[in-house]
Coordinates of C-alpha atoms in Angstrom, one line a residue:
Chain A
M270 CA -30.3 5.8 -17.1
S271 CA -29.8 8.9 -19.2
D272 CA -32.6 10.5 -17.2
R273 CA -30.8 9.8 -14.1
L274 CA -27.5 11.2 -15.5
E275 CA -29.4 14.3 -16.6
R276 CA -30.9 14.8 -13.2
L277 CA -27.6 14.2 -11.4
T278 CA -25.9 16.8 -13.6
N279 CA -28.6 19.4 -13.0
L280 CA -28.5 18.6 -9.3
I281 CA -24.8 19.4 -9.2
A282 CA -25.3 22.6 -11.1
V283 CA -28.1 23.7 -8.8
L284 CA -26.2 22.9 -5.6
L285 CA -23.1 24.6 -6.9
E286 CA -25.0 27.7 -7.8
G287 CA -26.8 28.1 -4.5
P288 CA -26.3 30.9 -3.6
K289 CA -27.6 29.7 -0.3
P290 CA -28.1 26.1 1.0
L291 CA -31.3 24.7 -0.5
L292 CA -34.1 22.8 1.2
L293 CA -35.1 19.4 -0.2
E294 CA -38.4 20.9 -1.4
E295 CA -36.6 23.6 -3.2
I296 CA -34.2 21.1 -4.9
V297 CA -37.1 18.9 -6.0
E298 CA -38.9 21.9 -7.4
K299 CA -35.8 23.2 -9.3
V300 CA -34.3 20.0 -10.6
P301 CA -36.4 18.1 -13.1
G302 CA -36.7 14.3 -12.7
Y303 CA -37.7 13.8 -9.1
P304 CA -40.8 11.8 -8.4
P305 CA -43.9 13.9 -7.3
D306 CA -44.4 12.4 -3.8
R307 CA -42.2 13.5 -0.9
E308 CA -41.2 10.2 0.3
S309 CA -40.0 8.9 -3.1
S310 CA -38.3 12.1 -3.9
R311 CA -36.5 12.0 -0.5
R312 CA -35.3 8.4 -1.2
Q313 CA -34.2 9.3 -4.7
F314 CA -32.3 12.3 -3.4
E315 CA -30.5 10.2 -0.8
R316 CA -29.4 7.8 -3.6
D317 CA -28.3 10.7 -5.7
K318 CA -26.2 12.1 -2.9
A319 CA -24.6 8.7 -2.4
T320 CA -23.7 8.6 -6.1
L321 CA -22.2 12.1 -5.9
R322 CA -20.1 11.1 -2.9
E323 CA -19.0 8.0 -4.7
V324 CA -17.7 10.1 -7.5
G325 CA -16.0 12.5 -5.2
I326 CA -18.4 15.4 -4.8
P327 CA -19.3 16.1 -1.1
V328 CA -22.7 17.6 -0.5
S329 CA -22.7 19.8 2.7
L330 CA -25.6 20.1 5.0
E331 CA -25.8 23.5 6.8
A332 CA -28.0 26.2 8.2
V333 CA -29.8 28.1 5.5
H334 CA -29.5 31.4 7.5
A335 CA -27.4 32.0 10.6
F336 CA -30.5 32.6 12.7
D337 CA -32.4 29.7 11.2
Q338 CA -33.2 26.3 12.3
E339 CA -33.7 25.1 8.8
I340 CA -30.9 23.2 7.2
G341 CA -30.2 22.9 3.5
Y342 CA -27.8 21.4 1.0
R343 CA -24.9 23.0 -0.9
I344 CA -21.8 22.0 -2.8
H345 CA -18.9 24.3 -2.1
R346 CA -16.7 25.0 -5.1
K347 CA -13.5 24.4 -3.1
D348 CA -14.8 20.9 -2.1
Y349 CA -16.0 20.2 -5.6
Q350 CA -13.0 21.0 -7.7
L351 CA -9.5 19.8 -8.0
P352 CA -6.9 22.4 -7.3
P353 CA -4.9 23.4 -10.4
I354 CA -2.5 20.6 -11.2
D355 CA -0.7 21.3 -14.4
L356 CA 0.4 17.9 -15.6
T357 CA 2.1 17.3 -19.0
D358 CA 1.0 14.3 -21.0
E359 CA 4.3 12.7 -20.3
E360 CA 3.6 13.0 -16.6
R361 CA 0.1 11.5 -17.1
L362 CA 1.6 8.5 -18.9
A363 CA 4.1 8.1 -16.0
L364 CA 1.2 8.0 -13.5
H365 CA -0.7 5.5 -15.7
L366 CA 2.4 3.3 -15.8
A367 CA 2.5 3.4 -12.0
V368 CA -1.1 2.3 -11.5
T369 CA -0.6 -0.6 -13.9
A370 CA 2.7 -1.6 -12.4
V371 CA 1.6 -1.4 -8.8
R372 CA -1.4 -3.3 -7.4
L373 CA -2.9 -2.2 -4.1
E374 CA -4.4 -5.3 -2.4
G375 CA -8.1 -5.2 -2.0
D376 CA -8.3 -2.6 -4.8
D377 CA -9.8 -3.6 -8.2
G378 CA -7.9 -0.8 -10.0
G379 CA -11.0 1.4 -9.9
P380 CA -9.6 4.3 -7.8
G381 CA -6.4 4.5 -9.8
K382 CA -8.3 4.7 -13.1
A383 CA -10.8 7.2 -11.7
A384 CA -8.0 9.4 -10.5
L385 CA -6.3 9.4 -13.8
Q386 CA -9.5 10.2 -15.6
K387 CA -10.0 13.3 -13.4
L388 CA -6.5 14.4 -14.1
G389 CA -7.0 14.4 -17.9
A390 CA -6.9 10.7 -18.7
L391 CA -4.5 9.5 -21.4
E392 CA -3.5 5.9 -21.1
G393 CA -0.3 4.4 -22.4
T394 CA 0.3 0.7 -23.0
G395 CA 0.9 0.1 -19.3
T396 CA 3.1 -2.6 -18.0
S397 CA 2.8 -6.0 -16.2
P398 CA 2.4 -5.9 -12.5
L399 CA 5.7 -5.2 -10.8
A400 CA 4.8 -4.8 -7.2
A401 CA 1.9 -5.6 -4.9
L402 CA 1.2 -3.4 -1.9
R403 CA -0.8 -4.6 1.0
S404 CA -3.4 -2.2 2.2
V405 CA -6.1 -1.9 4.9
P406 CA -9.5 -0.2 4.7
A407 CA -8.3 2.6 7.0
M408 CA -5.6 3.9 4.7
P409 CA -7.7 6.3 2.6
F410 CA -9.3 7.7 5.7
L411 CA -5.9 8.2 7.4
F412 CA -4.5 9.8 4.2
D413 CA -7.4 12.2 4.1
A414 CA -6.9 13.1 7.8
M415 CA -3.2 13.6 7.1
R416 CA -3.7 16.0 4.2
R417 CA -6.5 17.9 6.0
R418 CA -4.4 18.1 9.2
S419 CA -7.2 16.5 11.2
P420 CA -6.3 14.8 14.5
V421 CA -7.4 11.2 14.6
S422 CA -8.2 8.8 17.4
F423 CA -8.4 5.0 17.4
A424 CA -8.1 2.0 19.7
Y425 CA -4.6 0.4 19.6
R426 CA -3.5 -2.4 21.9
G427 CA -6.4 -1.9 24.1
E428 CA -6.0 1.9 24.6
I429 CA -7.5 4.9 22.8
R430 CA -4.7 6.8 21.1
H431 CA -4.8 10.4 19.9
L432 CA -2.6 11.2 16.9
H433 CA -1.7 14.1 14.7
P434 CA -1.1 12.1 11.5
Y435 CA 2.0 13.6 9.7
G436 CA 2.6 10.8 7.2
L437 CA 2.1 7.3 6.0
L438 CA 4.9 4.8 5.2
S439 CA 4.9 1.4 3.7
R440 CA 7.9 -0.6 4.9
G441 CA 8.4 -4.4 4.9
G442 CA 5.0 -4.6 3.2
H443 CA 3.1 -3.0 6.1
W444 CA 1.6 0.5 6.3
Y445 CA 2.4 2.7 9.3
V446 CA 0.8 6.0 10.2
I447 CA 3.3 8.3 11.8
G448 CA 2.7 11.4 13.7
W449 CA 2.6 13.3 17.0
D450 CA 1.1 11.3 19.8
E451 CA -0.8 13.7 22.0
D452 CA -0.7 11.4 25.1
R453 CA 2.9 10.4 24.9
E454 CA 3.9 13.9 23.6
D455 CA 6.3 12.4 21.2
L456 CA 6.5 11.1 17.6
R457 CA 5.0 7.7 17.3
S458 CA 4.2 5.2 14.6
F459 CA 1.4 2.7 14.4
R460 CA 0.9 -0.3 12.2
A461 CA -2.2 0.5 10.3
D462 CA -3.3 -3.2 10.3
R463 CA -3.2 -3.2 14.1
L464 CA -5.8 -0.4 14.6
E465 CA -8.5 -2.0 16.7
S466 CA -11.3 0.4 15.8
V467 CA -12.4 2.4 12.9
P468 CA -10.4 5.7 13.3
E469 CA -12.3 9.0 13.9
A470 CA -11.1 12.3 12.7
G471 CA -11.5 15.8 14.2
P472 CA -12.0 19.0 12.3
P473 CA -9.4 20.0 9.7
N474 CA -6.4 22.3 10.4
G475 CA -6.1 20.9 13.9
F476 CA -2.3 20.9 13.8
E477 CA 0.7 21.9 11.7
R478 CA 3.1 19.4 10.3
P479 CA 6.8 20.1 10.9
A480 CA 8.6 21.4 7.8
G481 CA 10.6 18.8 5.9
F482 CA 9.0 15.9 7.7
D483 CA 9.9 12.6 6.1
P484 CA 8.2 9.4 7.2
R485 CA 11.2 7.3 6.3
S486 CA 13.6 8.9 8.7
T487 CA 11.1 9.0 11.5
L488 CA 10.2 5.4 11.7
R489 CA 12.8 3.7 13.7
Q490 CA 14.6 1.3 11.4
H491 CA 15.3 -1.9 13.2
P492 CA 13.6 -3.8 16.1
W493 CA 16.7 -3.8 18.2
R494 CA 16.6 0.0 18.2
F495 CA 13.0 0.2 19.2
G496 CA 13.4 0.4 22.9
D497 CA 14.2 2.6 25.9
E498 CA 17.1 0.5 27.3
E499 CA 20.6 1.9 27.8
P500 CA 22.2 1.8 24.3
V501 CA 25.0 -0.7 23.9
E502 CA 27.2 -1.3 20.9
A503 CA 27.0 -5.0 19.8
Q504 CA 29.3 -6.8 17.4
L505 CA 27.9 -9.6 15.4
L506 CA 29.9 -12.0 13.2
V507 CA 27.8 -13.2 10.2
D508 CA 28.9 -16.1 8.0
A509 CA 29.6 -15.5 4.3
D510 CA 26.4 -17.2 3.0
Q511 CA 24.1 -14.9 5.0
A512 CA 26.2 -11.8 4.8
P513 CA 24.7 -10.3 1.6
W514 CA 21.2 -10.2 2.7
V515 CA 22.0 -9.2 6.2
L516 CA 23.9 -6.3 4.9
D517 CA 21.0 -5.4 2.7
E518 CA 18.9 -5.4 5.9
V519 CA 21.3 -3.3 8.1
G520 CA 23.2 -1.3 5.5
E521 CA 26.8 -1.4 4.4
E522 CA 27.7 1.3 6.9
A523 CA 27.3 -1.3 9.7
V524 CA 30.3 -3.3 8.6
V525 CA 33.1 -3.2 11.1
E526 CA 35.4 -5.8 9.6
R527 CA 35.4 -8.1 6.5
R528 CA 37.1 -11.4 7.1
D529 CA 38.7 -13.9 4.7
G530 CA 36.1 -16.2 3.3
G531 CA 33.5 -13.5 3.1
S532 CA 32.1 -13.4 6.6
V533 CA 31.6 -10.0 8.1
V534 CA 31.5 -8.4 11.5
I535 CA 28.7 -5.8 11.9
G536 CA 28.2 -3.2 14.6
L537 CA 24.7 -2.5 15.8
T538 CA 23.5 0.0 18.4
V539 CA 21.0 -2.0 20.6
T540 CA 18.3 -0.5 22.8
N541 CA 16.2 -3.5 22.8
R542 CA 18.0 -6.7 23.9
A543 CA 15.1 -9.0 23.3
A544 CA 14.7 -7.8 19.7
F545 CA 18.5 -8.1 19.1
R546 CA 18.5 -11.6 20.4
S547 CA 15.6 -12.5 18.2
F548 CA 17.4 -11.2 15.2
V549 CA 20.5 -13.1 16.0
L550 CA 18.7 -16.4 16.6
G551 CA 17.0 -16.0 13.2
L552 CA 20.4 -16.6 11.8
L553 CA 20.8 -19.9 13.6
D554 CA 24.3 -21.1 13.8
H555 CA 25.5 -18.8 11.0
A556 CA 26.0 -15.8 13.3
E557 CA 27.8 -15.3 16.6
V558 CA 27.6 -12.4 19.0
L559 CA 31.2 -11.4 19.6
G560 CA 30.5 -8.7 22.2
P561 CA 29.9 -7.1 24.5
P562 CA 30.1 -10.0 27.0
E563 CA 26.6 -9.3 28.5
L564 CA 24.8 -9.7 25.1
R565 CA 26.8 -12.8 24.3
A566 CA 25.9 -14.2 27.7
D567 CA 22.3 -13.3 27.2
V568 CA 22.1 -15.4 24.0
V569 CA 24.0 -18.3 25.6
S570 CA 21.7 -18.4 28.7
W571 CA 18.5 -18.2 26.5
L572 CA 19.7 -21.1 24.4
E573 CA 20.7 -23.1 27.5
T574 CA 17.2 -23.0 28.9
V575 CA 16.0 -25.0 25.8
A576 CA 19.0 -27.0 25.0
Chain B
M166 CA -32.5 1.2 -8.9
T167 CA -30.1 -1.7 -8.7
R168 CA -26.6 -1.2 -7.3
R169 CA -25.2 -1.9 -10.7
G170 CA -27.3 0.7 -12.2
R171 CA -26.1 3.3 -9.7
T172 CA -22.5 2.3 -10.4
D173 CA -22.9 2.8 -14.1
A174 CA -24.4 6.2 -13.5
A175 CA -21.5 7.1 -11.3
S176 CA -19.0 6.0 -13.9
R177 CA -20.8 7.9 -16.7
L178 CA -21.1 11.0 -14.4
R179 CA -17.5 10.8 -13.5
R180 CA -16.5 10.6 -17.2
L181 CA -18.8 13.4 -18.2
L182 CA -17.4 15.7 -15.5
A183 CA -13.9 14.9 -16.7
V184 CA -14.6 15.4 -20.4
I185 CA -16.4 18.7 -20.0
P186 CA -13.5 20.6 -18.4
W187 CA -11.1 19.0 -20.9
V188 CA -13.1 20.2 -23.9
L189 CA -13.5 23.7 -22.3
E190 CA -9.7 23.8 -22.1
H191 CA -9.3 22.5 -25.6
Q192 CA -12.2 24.0 -27.5
G193 CA -12.5 22.7 -31.0
A194 CA -10.7 19.4 -30.2
R195 CA -11.5 16.5 -32.5
L196 CA -14.2 14.2 -31.1
S197 CA -12.1 11.2 -32.0
D198 CA -9.1 12.6 -30.1
V199 CA -11.2 13.2 -27.0
A200 CA -12.7 9.7 -27.2
A201 CA -9.2 8.2 -27.6
R202 CA -7.8 10.1 -24.6
F203 CA -10.7 9.1 -22.4
G204 CA -10.6 5.5 -23.6
V205 CA -14.2 5.5 -25.0
T206 CA -15.8 5.1 -28.4
V207 CA -16.9 8.1 -30.3
A208 CA -20.4 6.7 -30.0
D209 CA -20.2 6.7 -26.2
L210 CA -19.0 10.2 -26.2
E211 CA -21.8 11.4 -28.5
A212 CA -24.3 9.7 -26.2
D213 CA -22.9 11.7 -23.3
F214 CA -23.0 14.9 -25.3
E215 CA -26.6 14.3 -26.3
L216 CA -27.5 14.9 -22.7
L217 CA -25.9 18.2 -22.4
P218 CA -28.5 20.4 -24.0
Y219 CA -30.8 19.3 -21.2
C220 CA -28.4 20.2 -18.5
G221 CA -27.9 23.5 -16.9
L222 CA -29.6 25.8 -14.5
P223 CA -33.2 26.7 -13.9
P224 CA -35.2 28.0 -15.6
Y225 CA -33.4 25.9 -18.3
S226 CA -33.9 28.6 -20.9
P227 CA -31.5 28.5 -23.9
D228 CA -28.9 30.7 -22.3
R229 CA -28.9 28.6 -19.2
L230 CA -28.5 25.2 -20.9
I231 CA -25.2 23.8 -21.9
D232 CA -24.6 24.3 -25.6
C233 CA -22.7 21.6 -27.4
Q234 CA -21.7 22.0 -31.1
V235 CA -20.0 19.4 -33.2
T236 CA -18.8 20.7 -36.5
D237 CA -16.6 18.6 -38.9
G238 CA -15.9 16.2 -36.0
R239 CA -14.8 19.0 -33.7
V240 CA -16.6 19.9 -30.5
T241 CA -17.1 23.2 -28.7
L242 CA -19.1 23.8 -25.5
R243 CA -20.7 26.9 -24.1
F244 CA -22.6 27.8 -20.9
A245 CA -20.9 25.0 -19.0
E246 CA -18.8 27.2 -16.7
Y247 CA -20.0 25.5 -13.5
F248 CA -18.3 22.3 -14.8
N249 CA -15.1 24.0 -16.0
R250 CA -12.8 22.3 -13.4
P251 CA -12.1 18.6 -12.9
I252 CA -13.7 17.2 -9.7
S253 CA -11.5 16.5 -6.7
L254 CA -10.0 13.1 -6.0
T255 CA -11.7 10.9 -3.4
P256 CA -9.4 9.9 -0.5
A257 CA -9.0 6.4 -2.1
E258 CA -8.1 7.9 -5.4
G259 CA -5.5 10.3 -4.0
F260 CA -4.0 7.6 -1.8
T261 CA -3.9 5.0 -4.5
L262 CA -2.2 7.3 -7.0
L263 CA 0.4 8.5 -4.5
A264 CA 1.1 5.0 -3.1
A265 CA 1.4 3.4 -6.5
G266 CA 3.6 6.3 -7.8
Q267 CA 5.9 6.2 -4.8
T268 CA 6.3 2.4 -5.1
L269 CA 7.3 2.6 -8.7
L270 CA 9.7 5.4 -7.8
A271 CA 11.4 3.0 -5.4
V272 CA 12.1 0.5 -8.2
P273 CA 15.6 1.1 -9.6
G274 CA 15.6 2.5 -13.1
A275 CA 11.8 2.9 -13.3
D276 CA 11.7 6.7 -13.9
P277 CA 14.4 7.5 -16.4
D278 CA 13.1 10.9 -17.4
A279 CA 11.9 11.9 -13.9
A280 CA 8.4 12.4 -15.3
L281 CA 6.9 10.3 -12.5
A282 CA 8.8 12.2 -9.8
A283 CA 7.5 15.5 -11.3
A284 CA 3.9 14.2 -11.5
L285 CA 3.9 13.0 -7.9
A286 CA 5.4 16.3 -6.7
K287 CA 2.7 18.3 -8.4
L288 CA -0.1 16.0 -7.2
A289 CA 1.2 15.9 -3.6
D290 CA 1.5 19.7 -3.5
A291 CA -2.1 20.1 -4.8
L292 CA -3.4 17.7 -2.2
D293 CA -1.4 19.2 0.6
A294 CA 0.2 15.9 1.0
A295 CA 3.8 16.6 0.1
G296 CA 6.1 14.2 1.9
G297 CA 3.0 12.5 3.4
V298 CA 3.2 9.2 1.6
A299 CA 6.4 7.1 1.4
V300 CA 7.0 3.6 0.2
E301 CA 10.2 1.6 0.9
L302 CA 11.1 -1.5 -1.0
G303 CA 14.1 -3.7 -0.1
A304 CA 17.3 -2.6 -1.8
A305 CA 18.4 -6.0 -3.2
P306 CA 21.5 -5.2 -5.3
F307 CA 20.6 -7.5 -8.1
V308 CA 17.1 -6.2 -8.9
A309 CA 18.1 -4.2 -11.9
A310 CA 20.2 -7.1 -13.3
V311 CA 17.4 -9.6 -12.8
R312 CA 14.8 -7.3 -14.3
S313 CA 17.0 -6.9 -17.3
A314 CA 17.4 -10.7 -17.7
V315 CA 13.6 -11.1 -17.5
E316 CA 13.2 -8.6 -20.3
T317 CA 15.8 -10.2 -22.6
G318 CA 14.8 -13.8 -21.6
E319 CA 18.3 -14.6 -20.7
Q320 CA 19.2 -17.6 -18.5
L321 CA 21.1 -16.8 -15.3
E322 CA 23.4 -18.6 -12.9
I323 CA 22.9 -17.4 -9.4
D324 CA 24.6 -18.1 -6.0
Y325 CA 21.7 -18.3 -3.7
Y326 CA 21.2 -18.7 0.0
A327 CA 18.0 -20.7 0.5
A328 CA 16.6 -19.9 3.9
G329 CA 14.4 -22.9 3.9
R330 CA 17.3 -25.3 3.3
D331 CA 19.7 -23.0 5.3
A332 CA 22.3 -23.6 2.6
R333 CA 23.9 -21.8 -0.3
T334 CA 23.8 -23.3 -3.7
T335 CA 24.7 -22.4 -7.3
R336 CA 21.8 -22.7 -9.7
R337 CA 20.9 -22.2 -13.3
V338 CA 17.5 -20.5 -13.6
D339 CA 15.2 -19.3 -16.4
P340 CA 13.9 -15.9 -15.1
Y341 CA 10.2 -15.3 -15.9
A342 CA 9.2 -12.4 -13.8
V343 CA 10.4 -10.2 -11.0
F344 CA 8.1 -8.4 -8.6
A345 CA 7.9 -6.9 -5.1
R346 CA 5.5 -8.1 -2.5
G347 CA 5.5 -7.5 1.3
G348 CA 8.4 -5.0 0.8
E349 CA 10.7 -7.7 -0.7
W350 CA 11.8 -8.5 -4.2
Y351 CA 11.0 -12.0 -5.7
L352 CA 12.2 -13.7 -8.8
D353 CA 9.8 -16.2 -10.3
A354 CA 12.0 -18.6 -12.3
Y355 CA 12.3 -22.2 -13.5
C356 CA 15.1 -23.7 -11.5
H357 CA 17.2 -26.3 -13.3
L358 CA 18.7 -27.6 -10.1
A359 CA 15.4 -28.3 -8.5
G360 CA 13.7 -29.2 -11.8
G361 CA 10.7 -27.0 -11.1
D362 CA 9.4 -23.5 -10.7
R363 CA 10.7 -21.6 -7.7
L364 CA 10.3 -18.2 -6.1
F365 CA 13.6 -16.7 -5.1
R366 CA 14.2 -13.8 -2.8
V367 CA 16.3 -11.4 -4.8
D368 CA 18.1 -10.1 -1.7
R369 CA 19.4 -13.6 -1.1
I370 CA 21.3 -13.8 -4.4
A371 CA 24.9 -13.4 -3.5
A372 CA 26.3 -13.4 -7.0
L373 CA 24.8 -13.4 -10.5
R374 CA 26.1 -14.3 -13.9
C375 CA 24.4 -14.0 -17.3
S376 CA 24.7 -17.1 -19.3
G377 CA 24.2 -15.2 -22.6
E378 CA 21.7 -17.9 -23.6
V379 CA 18.1 -17.1 -24.3
F380 CA 15.8 -19.7 -22.8
K381 CA 12.7 -21.1 -24.4
R382 CA 9.6 -19.9 -22.5
A383 CA 7.1 -22.5 -21.4
D384 CA 3.7 -21.5 -22.8
D385 CA 1.4 -23.0 -20.2
R386 CA 3.2 -21.5 -17.2
R387 CA 1.0 -19.9 -14.6
S388 CA 2.5 -16.9 -12.8
P389 CA 2.5 -17.0 -9.0
G390 CA -0.2 -15.2 -7.3
G391 CA -1.4 -14.7 -3.8
A392 CA 0.7 -15.5 -0.8
V393 CA 4.3 -16.4 -1.3
Y394 CA 4.1 -19.4 1.0
H395 CA 1.3 -21.8 0.4
P396 CA 0.9 -24.4 3.1
S397 CA 0.7 -27.8 1.5
P398 CA -0.9 -30.9 3.1
E399 CA 2.6 -32.4 3.4
D400 CA 4.0 -29.6 5.5
R401 CA 4.2 -30.5 9.2
R402 CA 1.6 -28.9 11.5
V403 CA 2.8 -27.7 14.8
E404 CA 0.8 -26.5 17.8
L405 CA 2.3 -23.9 20.1
V406 CA 1.1 -22.0 23.1
L407 CA 2.5 -18.5 23.0
P408 CA 2.7 -15.6 25.4
P409 CA 0.5 -12.6 24.5
D410 CA 3.6 -10.5 23.4
A411 CA 4.4 -13.1 20.7
R412 CA 1.4 -11.9 18.7
W413 CA 3.8 -11.0 15.9
V414 CA 4.0 -14.7 15.0
V415 CA 0.3 -14.7 14.2
E416 CA 0.6 -11.5 12.2
T417 CA 3.7 -12.6 10.3
Y418 CA 2.9 -16.2 9.3
P419 CA -0.2 -17.9 8.1
T420 CA -2.0 -19.9 10.8
E421 CA -4.6 -22.5 10.7
S422 CA -6.1 -21.7 14.0
V423 CA -5.6 -19.2 16.8
E424 CA -7.4 -19.5 20.1
T425 CA -7.0 -17.2 23.1
E426 CA -6.6 -19.1 26.4
P427 CA -8.2 -17.8 29.6
D428 CA -4.8 -16.6 30.8
G429 CA -4.3 -14.5 27.6
R430 CA -1.9 -16.9 25.9
L431 CA -2.4 -17.9 22.3
R432 CA -2.8 -21.5 21.1
V433 CA -1.8 -21.5 17.5
V434 CA -1.7 -24.3 14.9
M435 CA 0.4 -23.5 11.9
A436 CA 2.1 -25.3 9.0
A437 CA 5.9 -25.3 9.1
S438 CA 7.3 -24.4 5.7
S439 CA 10.7 -26.1 6.4
P440 CA 12.7 -27.5 9.2
A441 CA 15.1 -24.5 9.2
W442 CA 12.1 -22.1 9.4
L443 CA 10.8 -24.1 12.4
E444 CA 14.2 -24.1 14.1
R445 CA 14.4 -20.3 13.7
L446 CA 11.0 -19.7 15.1
L447 CA 11.4 -22.0 18.1
L448 CA 14.8 -20.5 19.0
R449 CA 13.5 -17.0 18.8
L450 CA 10.5 -17.9 21.0
G451 CA 12.8 -19.7 23.3
P452 CA 11.5 -20.9 26.7
T453 CA 8.4 -18.6 26.5
A454 CA 6.6 -21.0 24.0
V455 CA 5.0 -24.2 25.1
L456 CA 5.4 -26.8 22.4
A457 CA 2.1 -28.7 22.4
A458 CA 2.5 -30.9 19.3
P459 CA 4.0 -32.9 17.7
A460 CA 6.0 -34.8 20.3
D461 CA 9.4 -34.4 18.7
L462 CA 9.4 -30.6 18.8
P463 CA 11.2 -30.2 22.1
E464 CA 14.1 -32.4 21.0
M465 CA 14.2 -30.5 17.6
R466 CA 14.4 -27.2 19.5
A467 CA 17.1 -28.6 21.8
A468 CA 19.2 -30.0 19.0
A469 CA 19.1 -26.6 17.2
A470 CA 20.0 -24.8 20.4
R471 CA 22.9 -27.1 21.0
R472 CA 24.1 -26.5 17.5
V473 CA 24.1 -22.8 17.9
L474 CA 25.7 -23.1 21.4
A475 CA 28.5 -25.0 19.9
R476 CA 29.5 -21.8 18.1
Y477 CA 29.8 -20.0 21.4
Q478 CA 31.8 -22.8 22.9
G479 CA 34.2 -22.9 20.0
R480 CA 33.1 -26.3 18.9
S481 CA 31.2 -25.4 15.7
E482 CA 30.3 -28.4 13.6
T483 CA 28.9 -26.5 10.7
V484 CA 31.3 -25.6 7.8
P485 CA 30.0 -22.7 5.8
G486 CA 30.5 -23.3 2.1
S487 CA 28.8 -24.6 -1.0
V488 CA 26.5 -27.5 -0.7
S489 CA 25.1 -29.2 -3.8
G490 CA 21.5 -30.3 -4.0

């Protein structure tokens, strides 16, 4: 295996040095350790490229000369190396704590450790797992598209969507990709686990992200606000037992009135009546729509159809 | 070469390409310090360094090969300029680090010196991903208090709204662990009221009191893993036929089977975690869901609907308050 490691290291050096893209024959000639016959050396080179990619080193395939048909291989410095990140050891320890405290589902801890190693290693004692995040295979791809400003396209609810991905948000345990929807010409968010195809990305620098963009403020908070209906101000009475966690959900600022015994009246702006009704019914007989009359009547007639 | 062989080569390569730039930045560092930093033995490090004199550029003459000197346990490298920078992060590596970091930042009290915040800012800037990855965890007012009790091993008394029972109770619990999953905070504790281990939603704790007593930890206790709700054979199975826009049910709850009917509706079989859970689901689905099985579901739904309607007709029969048991 040392031979392989030696060959890989020399391969990287040669491809970095260039100065022009190299043909496979040239690579095999310059780098010791490739088998003599062409077919074996080609297979070995393909495996080596795969290993390089796995480690994070992209090998580019490009024309040797502008006027040439021949294509060769190169590693570009800017793709190879990490930009300067001047971390202190204290900051490295904080990052290590984070990767031990937070587990990304489907991840064996490999990417976190590899990242820390590239950033100058240093491991502290770590901590017991504190949080588990769900993830889906598309997330790293979407992350890369976001940071390169590459437009993406994917199938979603039976349609092909075109998005400029501005940011990624995990809320309620689900990941959302949020950005500018080219077809709807508006900001949109998509549940990453609902993508119906492997996303594709266009070339980098395909768009600019608005300054100060924050995924948290963009994703509409509550289901009853996710709609295009005429907004209506609802008032909901919630019993004392349920009040604490309902307020955690909607925020203290929603409180309109606190009653004796601990029940609260909250005010919500509703643009999606079905979602509002669903929320209210989730509270069973511990909540009551006080107004406006149309929303109260909506809940009553819904219940009467199944009573 | 076997896949495992290739993975080992990848790991060693990655390590080598991380160690070389570090040593170039810190010429004369102690071999033992470098080994400790990178979490390897000195022997492993020496094995890596033994390769280096064979690495470099054609024609692999002395001035084109990496020169590695170890004197008095201190290492210096020359002719290794092409490896003088750490390699870039893969998308998975960058995403994992930022996601994990942002999650921990969302935990109250987790970053007292702001080192994590600083690290993430530098990392995000370098990756051109500033403000691009955000994580929200539920606020749950008692998270910090519960975490503290877990650390000190102190028994707690909590006023808790149990969604499954649809009732509020006061319980004495031994807090073992607190964690976030699915965007919500959970307390893994032994509940004295129930006489067994329970998973509590921290945001459903209405009040909390420290008992001041340290509890005796059970040695053989398994920590909860996997899904928070485990359907058990005793839980009722229900069969529902749902309209296509009720797909959220399938995405939110574990199902045993999902079939798409010719007209696009979904026939699902699922375990009901509790009667209250089932009532909530049936009322939310309302008349759009066909209740295929078991036979008592329509009456169960009707009874729940009448109970809620009583509220709107001023004839509420439920009295909110403490219920024991």
